[in-house]
Short mmCIF file of C-alpha atoms in Angstrom, two decimals:
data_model
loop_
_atom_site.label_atom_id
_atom_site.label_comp_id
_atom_site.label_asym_id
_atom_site.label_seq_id
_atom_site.Cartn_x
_atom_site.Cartn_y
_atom_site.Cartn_z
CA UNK A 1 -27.12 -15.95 4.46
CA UNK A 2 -30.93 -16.03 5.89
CA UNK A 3 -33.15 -16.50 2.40
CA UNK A 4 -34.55 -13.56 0.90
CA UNK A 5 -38.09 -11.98 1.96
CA UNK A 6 -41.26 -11.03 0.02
CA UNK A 7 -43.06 -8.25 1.90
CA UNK A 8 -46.07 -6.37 0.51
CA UNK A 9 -45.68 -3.32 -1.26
CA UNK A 10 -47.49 -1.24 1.47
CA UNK A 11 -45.79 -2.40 4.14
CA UNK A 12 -42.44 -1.19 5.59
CA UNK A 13 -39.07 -2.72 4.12
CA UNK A 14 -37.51 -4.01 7.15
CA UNK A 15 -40.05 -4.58 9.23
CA UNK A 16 -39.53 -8.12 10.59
CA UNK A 17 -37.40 -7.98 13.38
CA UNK A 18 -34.26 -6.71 14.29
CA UNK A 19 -30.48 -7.72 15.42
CA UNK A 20 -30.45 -6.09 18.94
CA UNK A 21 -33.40 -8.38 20.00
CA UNK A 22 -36.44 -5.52 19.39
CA UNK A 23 -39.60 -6.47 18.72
CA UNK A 24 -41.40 -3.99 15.30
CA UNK A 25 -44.85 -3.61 15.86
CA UNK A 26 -46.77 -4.65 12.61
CA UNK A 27 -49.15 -1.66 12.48
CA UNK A 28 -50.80 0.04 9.35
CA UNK A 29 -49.14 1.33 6.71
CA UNK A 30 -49.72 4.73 8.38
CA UNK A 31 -47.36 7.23 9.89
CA UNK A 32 -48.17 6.01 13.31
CA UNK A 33 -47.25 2.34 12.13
CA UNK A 34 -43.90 3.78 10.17
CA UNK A 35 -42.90 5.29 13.54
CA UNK A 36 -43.32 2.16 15.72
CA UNK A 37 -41.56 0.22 12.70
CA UNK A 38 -38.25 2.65 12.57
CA UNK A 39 -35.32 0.32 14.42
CA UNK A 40 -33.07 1.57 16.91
CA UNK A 41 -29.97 1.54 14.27
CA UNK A 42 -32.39 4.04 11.81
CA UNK A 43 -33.05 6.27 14.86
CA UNK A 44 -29.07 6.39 15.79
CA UNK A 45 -28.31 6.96 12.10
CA UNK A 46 -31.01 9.27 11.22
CA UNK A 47 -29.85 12.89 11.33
CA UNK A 48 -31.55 15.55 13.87
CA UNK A 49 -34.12 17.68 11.69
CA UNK A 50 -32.96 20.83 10.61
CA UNK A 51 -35.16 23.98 11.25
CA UNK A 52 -37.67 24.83 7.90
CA UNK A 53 -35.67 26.88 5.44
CA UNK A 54 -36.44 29.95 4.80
CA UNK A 55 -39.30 30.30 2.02
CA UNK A 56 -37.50 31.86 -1.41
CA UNK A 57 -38.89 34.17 -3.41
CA UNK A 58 -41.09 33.52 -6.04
CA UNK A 59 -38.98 33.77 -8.74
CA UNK A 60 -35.40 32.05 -7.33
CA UNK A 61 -34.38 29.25 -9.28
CA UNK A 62 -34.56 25.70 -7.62
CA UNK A 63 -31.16 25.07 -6.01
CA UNK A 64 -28.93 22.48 -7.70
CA UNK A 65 -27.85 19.85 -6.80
CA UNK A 66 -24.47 18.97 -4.99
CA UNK A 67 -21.81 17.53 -7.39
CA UNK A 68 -21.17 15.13 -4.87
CA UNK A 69 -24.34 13.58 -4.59
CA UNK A 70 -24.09 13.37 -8.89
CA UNK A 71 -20.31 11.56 -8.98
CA UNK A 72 -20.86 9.40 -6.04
CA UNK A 73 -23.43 7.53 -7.16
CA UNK A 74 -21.56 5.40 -9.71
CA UNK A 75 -24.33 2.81 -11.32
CA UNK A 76 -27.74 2.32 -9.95
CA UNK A 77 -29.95 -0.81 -10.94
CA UNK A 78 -32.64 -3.22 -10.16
CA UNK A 79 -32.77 -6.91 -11.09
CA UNK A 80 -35.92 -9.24 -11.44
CA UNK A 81 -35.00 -13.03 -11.86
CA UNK A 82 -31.33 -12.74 -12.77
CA UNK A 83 -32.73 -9.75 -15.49
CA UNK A 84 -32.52 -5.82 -15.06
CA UNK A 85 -35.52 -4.16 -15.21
CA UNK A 86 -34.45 -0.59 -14.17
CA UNK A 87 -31.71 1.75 -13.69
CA UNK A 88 -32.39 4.21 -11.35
CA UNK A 89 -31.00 7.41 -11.67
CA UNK A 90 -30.90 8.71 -7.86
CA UNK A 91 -31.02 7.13 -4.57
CA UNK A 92 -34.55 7.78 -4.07
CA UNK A 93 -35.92 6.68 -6.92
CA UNK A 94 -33.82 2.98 -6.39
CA UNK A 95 -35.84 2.81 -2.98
CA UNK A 96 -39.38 3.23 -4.50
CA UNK A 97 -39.11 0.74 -7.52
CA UNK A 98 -37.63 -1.84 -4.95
CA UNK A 99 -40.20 -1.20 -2.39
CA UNK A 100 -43.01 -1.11 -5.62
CA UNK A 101 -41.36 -4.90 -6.32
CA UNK A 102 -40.87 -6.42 -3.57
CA UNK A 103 -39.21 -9.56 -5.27
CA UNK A 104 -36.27 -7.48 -6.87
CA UNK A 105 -33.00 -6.60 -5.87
CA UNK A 106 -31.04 -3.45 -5.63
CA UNK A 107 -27.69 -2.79 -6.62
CA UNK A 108 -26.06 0.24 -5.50
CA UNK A 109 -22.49 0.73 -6.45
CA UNK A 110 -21.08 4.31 -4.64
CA UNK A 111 -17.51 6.20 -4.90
CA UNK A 112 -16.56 8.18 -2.09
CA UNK A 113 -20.17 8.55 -1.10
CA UNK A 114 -20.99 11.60 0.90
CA UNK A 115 -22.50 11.27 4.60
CA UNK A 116 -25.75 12.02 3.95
CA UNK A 117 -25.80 9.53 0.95
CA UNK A 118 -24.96 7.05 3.67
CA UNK A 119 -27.60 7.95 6.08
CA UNK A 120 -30.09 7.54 3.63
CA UNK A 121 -28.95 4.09 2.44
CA UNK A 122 -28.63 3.28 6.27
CA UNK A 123 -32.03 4.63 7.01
CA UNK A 124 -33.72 2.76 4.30
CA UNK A 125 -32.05 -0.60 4.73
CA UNK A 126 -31.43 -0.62 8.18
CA UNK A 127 -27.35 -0.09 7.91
CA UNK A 128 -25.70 -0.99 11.24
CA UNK A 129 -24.18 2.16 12.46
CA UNK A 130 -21.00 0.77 12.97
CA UNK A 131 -20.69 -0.75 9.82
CA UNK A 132 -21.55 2.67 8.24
CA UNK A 133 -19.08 4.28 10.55
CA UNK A 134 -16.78 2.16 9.09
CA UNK A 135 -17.85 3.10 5.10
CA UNK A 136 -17.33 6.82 5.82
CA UNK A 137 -13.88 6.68 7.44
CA UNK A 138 -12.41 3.77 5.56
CA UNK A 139 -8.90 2.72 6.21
CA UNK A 140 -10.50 -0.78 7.54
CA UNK A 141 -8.69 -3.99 7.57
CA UNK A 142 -10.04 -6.71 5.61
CA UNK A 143 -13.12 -8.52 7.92
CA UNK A 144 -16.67 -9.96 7.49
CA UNK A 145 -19.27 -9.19 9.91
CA UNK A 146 -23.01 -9.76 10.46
CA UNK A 147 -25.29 -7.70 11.80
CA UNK A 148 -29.00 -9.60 11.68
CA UNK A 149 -29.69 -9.78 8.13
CA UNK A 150 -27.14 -7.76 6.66
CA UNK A 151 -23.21 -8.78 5.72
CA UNK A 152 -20.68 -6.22 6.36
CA UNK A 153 -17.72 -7.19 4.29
CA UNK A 154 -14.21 -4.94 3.75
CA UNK A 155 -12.22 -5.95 0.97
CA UNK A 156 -8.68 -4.27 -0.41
CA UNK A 157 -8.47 -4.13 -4.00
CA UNK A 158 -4.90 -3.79 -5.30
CA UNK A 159 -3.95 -3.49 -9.01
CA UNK A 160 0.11 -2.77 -10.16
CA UNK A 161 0.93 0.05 -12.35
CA UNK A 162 3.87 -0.85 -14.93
CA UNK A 163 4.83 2.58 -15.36
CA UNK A 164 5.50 3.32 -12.02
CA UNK A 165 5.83 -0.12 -11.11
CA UNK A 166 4.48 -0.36 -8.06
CA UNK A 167 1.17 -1.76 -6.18
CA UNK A 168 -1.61 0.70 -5.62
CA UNK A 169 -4.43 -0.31 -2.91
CA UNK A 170 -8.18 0.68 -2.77
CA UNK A 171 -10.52 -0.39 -0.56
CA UNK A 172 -13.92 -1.35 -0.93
CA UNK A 173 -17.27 -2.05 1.74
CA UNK A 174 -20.10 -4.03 0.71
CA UNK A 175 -23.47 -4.73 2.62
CA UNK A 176 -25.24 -7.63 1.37
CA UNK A 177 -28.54 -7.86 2.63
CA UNK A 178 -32.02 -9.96 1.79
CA UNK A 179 -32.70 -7.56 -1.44
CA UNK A 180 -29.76 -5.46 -1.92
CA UNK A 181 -26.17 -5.36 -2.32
CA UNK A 182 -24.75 -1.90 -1.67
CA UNK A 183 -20.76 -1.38 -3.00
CA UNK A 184 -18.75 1.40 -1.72
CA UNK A 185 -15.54 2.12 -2.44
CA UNK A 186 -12.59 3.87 -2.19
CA UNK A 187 -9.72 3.89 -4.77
CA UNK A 188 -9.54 3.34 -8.25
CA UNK A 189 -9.73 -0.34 -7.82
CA UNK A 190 -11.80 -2.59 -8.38
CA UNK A 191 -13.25 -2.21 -11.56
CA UNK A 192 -16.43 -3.19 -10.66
CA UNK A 193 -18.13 -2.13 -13.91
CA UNK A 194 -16.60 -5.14 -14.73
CA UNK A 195 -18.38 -7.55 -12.40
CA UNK A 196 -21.50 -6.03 -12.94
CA UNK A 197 -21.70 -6.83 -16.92
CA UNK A 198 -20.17 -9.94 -16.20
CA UNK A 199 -22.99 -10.49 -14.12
CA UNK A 200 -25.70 -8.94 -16.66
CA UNK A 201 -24.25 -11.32 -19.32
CA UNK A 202 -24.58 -14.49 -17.05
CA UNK A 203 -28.76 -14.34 -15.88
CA UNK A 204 -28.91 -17.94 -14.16
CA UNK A 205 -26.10 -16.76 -11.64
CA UNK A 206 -27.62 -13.30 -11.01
CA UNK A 207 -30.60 -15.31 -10.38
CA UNK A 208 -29.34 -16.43 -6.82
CA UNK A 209 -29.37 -13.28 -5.56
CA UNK A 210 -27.13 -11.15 -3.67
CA UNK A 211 -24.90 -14.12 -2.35
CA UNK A 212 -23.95 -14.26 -5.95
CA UNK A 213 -23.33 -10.96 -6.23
CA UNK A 214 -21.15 -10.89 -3.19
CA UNK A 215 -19.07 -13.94 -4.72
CA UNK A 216 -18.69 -12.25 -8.23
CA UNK A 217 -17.05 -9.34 -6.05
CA UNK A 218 -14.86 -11.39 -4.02
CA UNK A 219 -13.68 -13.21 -7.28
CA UNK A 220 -13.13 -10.21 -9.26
CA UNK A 221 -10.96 -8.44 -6.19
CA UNK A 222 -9.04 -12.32 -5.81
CA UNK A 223 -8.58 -12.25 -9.91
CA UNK A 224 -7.05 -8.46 -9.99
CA UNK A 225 -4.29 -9.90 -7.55
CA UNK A 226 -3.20 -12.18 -10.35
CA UNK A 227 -1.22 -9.53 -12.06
CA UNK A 228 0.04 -7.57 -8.86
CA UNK A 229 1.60 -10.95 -8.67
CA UNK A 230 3.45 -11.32 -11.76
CA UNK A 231 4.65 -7.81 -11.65
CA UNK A 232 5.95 -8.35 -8.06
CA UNK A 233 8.06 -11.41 -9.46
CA UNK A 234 9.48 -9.33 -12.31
CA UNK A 235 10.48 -6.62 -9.42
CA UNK A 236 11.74 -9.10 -7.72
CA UNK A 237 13.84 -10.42 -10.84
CA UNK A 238 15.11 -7.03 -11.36
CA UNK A 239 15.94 -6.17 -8.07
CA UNK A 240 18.33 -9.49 -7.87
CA UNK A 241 19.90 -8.59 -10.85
CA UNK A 242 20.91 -5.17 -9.62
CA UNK A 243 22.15 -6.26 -6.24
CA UNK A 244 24.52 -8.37 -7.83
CA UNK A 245 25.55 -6.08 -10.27
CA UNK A 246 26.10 -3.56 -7.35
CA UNK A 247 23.38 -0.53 -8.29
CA UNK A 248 23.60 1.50 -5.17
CA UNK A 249 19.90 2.37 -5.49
CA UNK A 250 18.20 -0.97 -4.92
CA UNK A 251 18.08 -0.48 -1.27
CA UNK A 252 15.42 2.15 -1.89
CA UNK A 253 13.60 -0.26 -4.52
CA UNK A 254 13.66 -3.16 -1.76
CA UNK A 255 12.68 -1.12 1.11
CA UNK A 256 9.95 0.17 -1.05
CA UNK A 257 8.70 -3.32 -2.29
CA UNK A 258 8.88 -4.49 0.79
CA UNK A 259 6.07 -1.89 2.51
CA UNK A 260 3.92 -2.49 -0.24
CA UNK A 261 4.39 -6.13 0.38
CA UNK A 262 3.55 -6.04 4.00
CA UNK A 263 0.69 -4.04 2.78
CA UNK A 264 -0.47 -6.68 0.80
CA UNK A 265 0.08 -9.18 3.38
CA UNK A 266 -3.04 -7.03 5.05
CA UNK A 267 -5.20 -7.02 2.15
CA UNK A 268 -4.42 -11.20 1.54
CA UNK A 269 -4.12 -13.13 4.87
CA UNK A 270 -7.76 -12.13 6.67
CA UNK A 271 -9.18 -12.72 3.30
CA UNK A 272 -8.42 -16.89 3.79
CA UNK A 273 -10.07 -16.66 6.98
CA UNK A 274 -12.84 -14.06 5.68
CA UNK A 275 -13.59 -17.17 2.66
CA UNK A 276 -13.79 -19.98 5.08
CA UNK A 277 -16.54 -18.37 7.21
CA UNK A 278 -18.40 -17.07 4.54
CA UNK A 279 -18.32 -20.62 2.84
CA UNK A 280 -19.39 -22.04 6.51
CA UNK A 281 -22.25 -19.46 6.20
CA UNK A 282 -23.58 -20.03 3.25
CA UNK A 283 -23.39 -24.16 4.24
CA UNK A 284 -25.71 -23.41 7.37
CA UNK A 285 -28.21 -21.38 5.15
CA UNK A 286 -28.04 -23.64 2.57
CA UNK A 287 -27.09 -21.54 -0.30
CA UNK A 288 -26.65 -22.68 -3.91
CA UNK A 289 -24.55 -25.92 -4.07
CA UNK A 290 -23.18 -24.29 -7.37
CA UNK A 291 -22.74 -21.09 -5.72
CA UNK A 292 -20.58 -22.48 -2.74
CA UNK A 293 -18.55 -24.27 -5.68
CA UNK A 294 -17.86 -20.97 -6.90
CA UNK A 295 -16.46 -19.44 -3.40
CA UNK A 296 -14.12 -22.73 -2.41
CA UNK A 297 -12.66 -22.07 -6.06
CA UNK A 298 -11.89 -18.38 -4.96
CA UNK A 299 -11.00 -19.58 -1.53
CA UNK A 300 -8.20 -21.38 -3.27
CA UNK A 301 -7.13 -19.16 -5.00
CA UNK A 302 -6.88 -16.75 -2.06
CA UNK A 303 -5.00 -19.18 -0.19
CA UNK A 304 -2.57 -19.30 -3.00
CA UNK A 305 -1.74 -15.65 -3.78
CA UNK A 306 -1.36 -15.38 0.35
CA UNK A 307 1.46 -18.15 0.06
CA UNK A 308 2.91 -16.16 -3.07
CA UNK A 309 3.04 -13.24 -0.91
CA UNK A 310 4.46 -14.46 1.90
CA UNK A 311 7.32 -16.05 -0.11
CA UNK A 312 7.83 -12.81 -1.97
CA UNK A 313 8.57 -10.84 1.63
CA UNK A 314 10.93 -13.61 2.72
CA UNK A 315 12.46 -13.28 -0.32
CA UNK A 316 13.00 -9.50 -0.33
CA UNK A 317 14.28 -9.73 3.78
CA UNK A 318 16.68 -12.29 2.15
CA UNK A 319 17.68 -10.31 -0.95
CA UNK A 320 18.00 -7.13 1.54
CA UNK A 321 20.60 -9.26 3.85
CA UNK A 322 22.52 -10.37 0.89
CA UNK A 323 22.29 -6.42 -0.48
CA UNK A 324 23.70 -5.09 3.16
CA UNK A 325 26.65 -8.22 2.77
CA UNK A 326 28.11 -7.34 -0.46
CA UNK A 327 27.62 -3.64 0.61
CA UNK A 328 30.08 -4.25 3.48
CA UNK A 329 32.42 -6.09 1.24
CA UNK A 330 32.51 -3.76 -0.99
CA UNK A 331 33.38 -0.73 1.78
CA UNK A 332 35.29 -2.85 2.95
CA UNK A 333 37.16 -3.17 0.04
CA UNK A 334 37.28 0.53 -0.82
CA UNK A 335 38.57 0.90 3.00
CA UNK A 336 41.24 -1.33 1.95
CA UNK A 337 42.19 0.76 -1.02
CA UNK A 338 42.02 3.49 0.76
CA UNK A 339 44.29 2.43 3.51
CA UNK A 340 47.00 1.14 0.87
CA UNK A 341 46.83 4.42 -0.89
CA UNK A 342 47.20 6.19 2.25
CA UNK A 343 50.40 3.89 3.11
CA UNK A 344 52.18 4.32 -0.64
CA UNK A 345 51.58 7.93 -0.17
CA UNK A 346 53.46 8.07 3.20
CA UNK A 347 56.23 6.13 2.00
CA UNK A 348 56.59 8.89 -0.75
CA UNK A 349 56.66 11.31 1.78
CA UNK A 350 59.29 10.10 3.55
CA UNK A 351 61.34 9.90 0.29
CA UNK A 352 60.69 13.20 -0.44
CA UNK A 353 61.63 14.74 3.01
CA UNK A 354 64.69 12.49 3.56
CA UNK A 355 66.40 13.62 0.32
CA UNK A 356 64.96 17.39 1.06
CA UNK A 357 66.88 17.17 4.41
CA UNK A 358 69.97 15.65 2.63
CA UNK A 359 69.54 18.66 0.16
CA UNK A 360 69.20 21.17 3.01
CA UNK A 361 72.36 20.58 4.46
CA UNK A 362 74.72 21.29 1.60
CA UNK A 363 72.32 24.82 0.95
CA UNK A 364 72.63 25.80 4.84
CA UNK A 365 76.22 25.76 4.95
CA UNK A 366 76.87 27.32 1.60
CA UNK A 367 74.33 29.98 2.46
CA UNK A 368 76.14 30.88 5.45
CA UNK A 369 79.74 31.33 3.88
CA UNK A 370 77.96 33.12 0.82
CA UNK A 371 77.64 36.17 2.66
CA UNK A 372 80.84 37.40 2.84
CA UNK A 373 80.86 39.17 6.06
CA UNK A 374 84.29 40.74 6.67
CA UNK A 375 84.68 38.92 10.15
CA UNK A 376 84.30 35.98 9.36
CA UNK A 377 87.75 34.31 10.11
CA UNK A 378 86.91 30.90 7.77
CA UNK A 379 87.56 33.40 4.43
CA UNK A 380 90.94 34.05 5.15
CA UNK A 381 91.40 30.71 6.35
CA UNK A 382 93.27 28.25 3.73
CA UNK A 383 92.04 25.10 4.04
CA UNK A 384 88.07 27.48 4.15
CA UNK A 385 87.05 26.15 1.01
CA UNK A 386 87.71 22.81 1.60
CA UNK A 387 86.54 22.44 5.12
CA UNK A 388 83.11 23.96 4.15
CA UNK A 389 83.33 21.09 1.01
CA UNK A 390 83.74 18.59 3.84
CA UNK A 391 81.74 19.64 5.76
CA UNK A 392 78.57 19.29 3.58
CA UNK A 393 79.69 15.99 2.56
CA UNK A 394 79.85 14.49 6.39
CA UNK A 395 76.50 16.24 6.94
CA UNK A 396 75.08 14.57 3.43
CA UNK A 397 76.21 11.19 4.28
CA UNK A 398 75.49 10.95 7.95
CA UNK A 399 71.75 11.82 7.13
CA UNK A 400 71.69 9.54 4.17
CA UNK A 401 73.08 6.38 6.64
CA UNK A 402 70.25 7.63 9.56
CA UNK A 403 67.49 7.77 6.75
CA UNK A 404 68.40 4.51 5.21
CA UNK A 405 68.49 2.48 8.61
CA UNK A 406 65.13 4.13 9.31
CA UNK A 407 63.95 2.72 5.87
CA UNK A 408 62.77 6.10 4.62
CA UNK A 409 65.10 5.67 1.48
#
């Protein structure tokens, strides 16, 4: 990152060149000369002007302000030699200390910053409009990019909740330019609060500017994955505990784990690449020996909470194959049950209907002679009674031989 500028109080704040090859002409500090210094990215970013509002009447009351404009603005500052020397409370009043000390530097941390908050910052800093583009939608993936002076950098932020045990994400833009450092984000994480009294409380690193800044944030993002870490291994832990003791709902918990890792895979593995050009950046414009220390030290540890991460998905895709195997023994196993309760039941069933048939016979004929028609020549017969006798005992026996070759008895 280019060293940082003194300009003159009276003249404009970005007024030495810009990125898309224009020349600024250096005119008076007149409106004129502010016209011919406006770049092309403040033009494109700069709203149309709305038609004058109607005049009020005497006595309305000055409108409030938007709550937006009041919550989105989160912390405000400006530092002198590694020192603060104000605290701005609104946008406006942070660009007219910084342009009334031109050695300074700005710090401007935003939440969910509204679009004309953006435009203003854009305007008076000379914001790419991509880059802001990219601030107001969010959803970016993790990159650094450079436009002239001005570092573009996305970072996600992820911090694990133990009650709910799971990872939640937030993402977070930062321009670092010459004499500012300008922090949105989106999501409760990070706490960059934080970072900035750690900052406060350490002068001789503030000192170096906005590159230190930008390091303190890409430390303190790289630090909260430290715990996300440790509470992913005790998931994991858990989770191979209740495969093998055969919870049916740890499918769910592993699918679940497993998006958030993939998710984290996003937030981890462009930030290895991210470190290594930023440390090859701040080599070619010589930055702080000290400082580049610093960012190798977070580099590392970047590189290994990506490793961590990638281990932890392998070993949920593994845990998630051995979860699906004992499933399918175990169906199979009820299947098999099943199917051996379904054959003991049949083989009761033919017991049952082989001695009901055997029962039947004896009934039929007895049922037939009970009725005591008078026709029926058998009654007056005198071997009747023991015909009918015989005859349910041939019946009986010749189903009990059929039924116990068929292996039904």
């Amino acid at each position: 990152m280019s060293e940082r500028r003194a300009r003159p109080a009276s003249e404009d704040r970005r007024g030495q060149g810009d990125t898309d090859g224009s020349t600024r002409a250096k005119g008076s500090g007149g409106p004129e000369g502010a016209k011919e210094r406006k770049s092309l990215w403040r033009r494109a970013l700069t709203p149309p002007s709305a038609p004058p509002p109607k005049r009020a009447a005497p006595h309305a009351p000055p409108p409030s302000p938007e709550p937006s404009e009041i919550v989105s603005v989160v912390q405000s500052a400006l530092y002198r030699d590694g020192v603060r020397v104000s605290a701005p409370e609104s946008l406006a009043e942070t660009f007219r200390e910084l342009r009334e000390q031109p050695d300074g530097m700005a710090w401007i941390g935003l939440a969910r910053p509204t679009a004309a908050e953006l435009h203003s910052l854009a305007a008076e800093f000379d914001l790419h409009p991509l880059a802001v583009e990219d601030a107001m939608e969010a959803h970016q993936r993790p990159k650094l990019e450079r436009y002239g002076e001005t570092l573009f950098v996305v970072l996600s932020a992820a911090r694990y909740l133990d009650a709910a045990e799971e990872v939640d994400f937030g993402e977070l833009h930062v321009f670092v330019g010459p004499d500012f450092v300008i922090t949105v984000r989106h999501g409760a994480a990070p706490d960059l609060s934080a970072v900035r009294r750690r900052m406060e409380g350490s002068p001789e690193l503030l000192r170096l500017g906005p590159e230190a800044v930008l390091y303190a944030i890409l430390d303190s993002v790289v630090d909260g994955y430290v715990p996300v870490v440790s509470g992913v291994q005790n998931d994991i832990d858990e989770i191979e505990t209740e495969v093998f003791r055969g919870d049916p709902a740890v499918s769910r918990r592993i699918y679940e784990l497993s998006r958030e890792m993939v998710e984290f895979q996003r937030a981890t593995r462009p930030l290895v690449g991210m470190l290594h050009s930023l440390m090859a950046g701040f080599a070619k414009y010589r930055t702080d020996e000290e400082l580049q220390r610093y960012l190798r030290d977070v580099a590392d540890h970047v590189t290994h909470t990506s490793e961590r991460v990638d281990g932890f998905r392998q070993a949920l895709t593994d845990i998630l194959t051995v979860n699906a195997t004992l499933v399918t023994q175990q169906q199979n196993a009820e299947m098999r049950a099943l199917a051996e309760a379904g054959f003991e039941q049949n083989e009761e069933i033919k017991k049952i209907s082989s001695w009901a048939a055997i029962l039947f016979a004896p009934t039929l004929v007895g049922t037939i002679y009970g009725m005591n028609f008078e026709n029926m020549p058998e009654l007056g017969w005198r071997f009747g009674y023991p015909f009918a006798i015989g005859l349910m005992g041939v019946v009986c026996a010749s189903l009990y031989v059929i039924f116990k070759r068929r292996d039904w008895l």
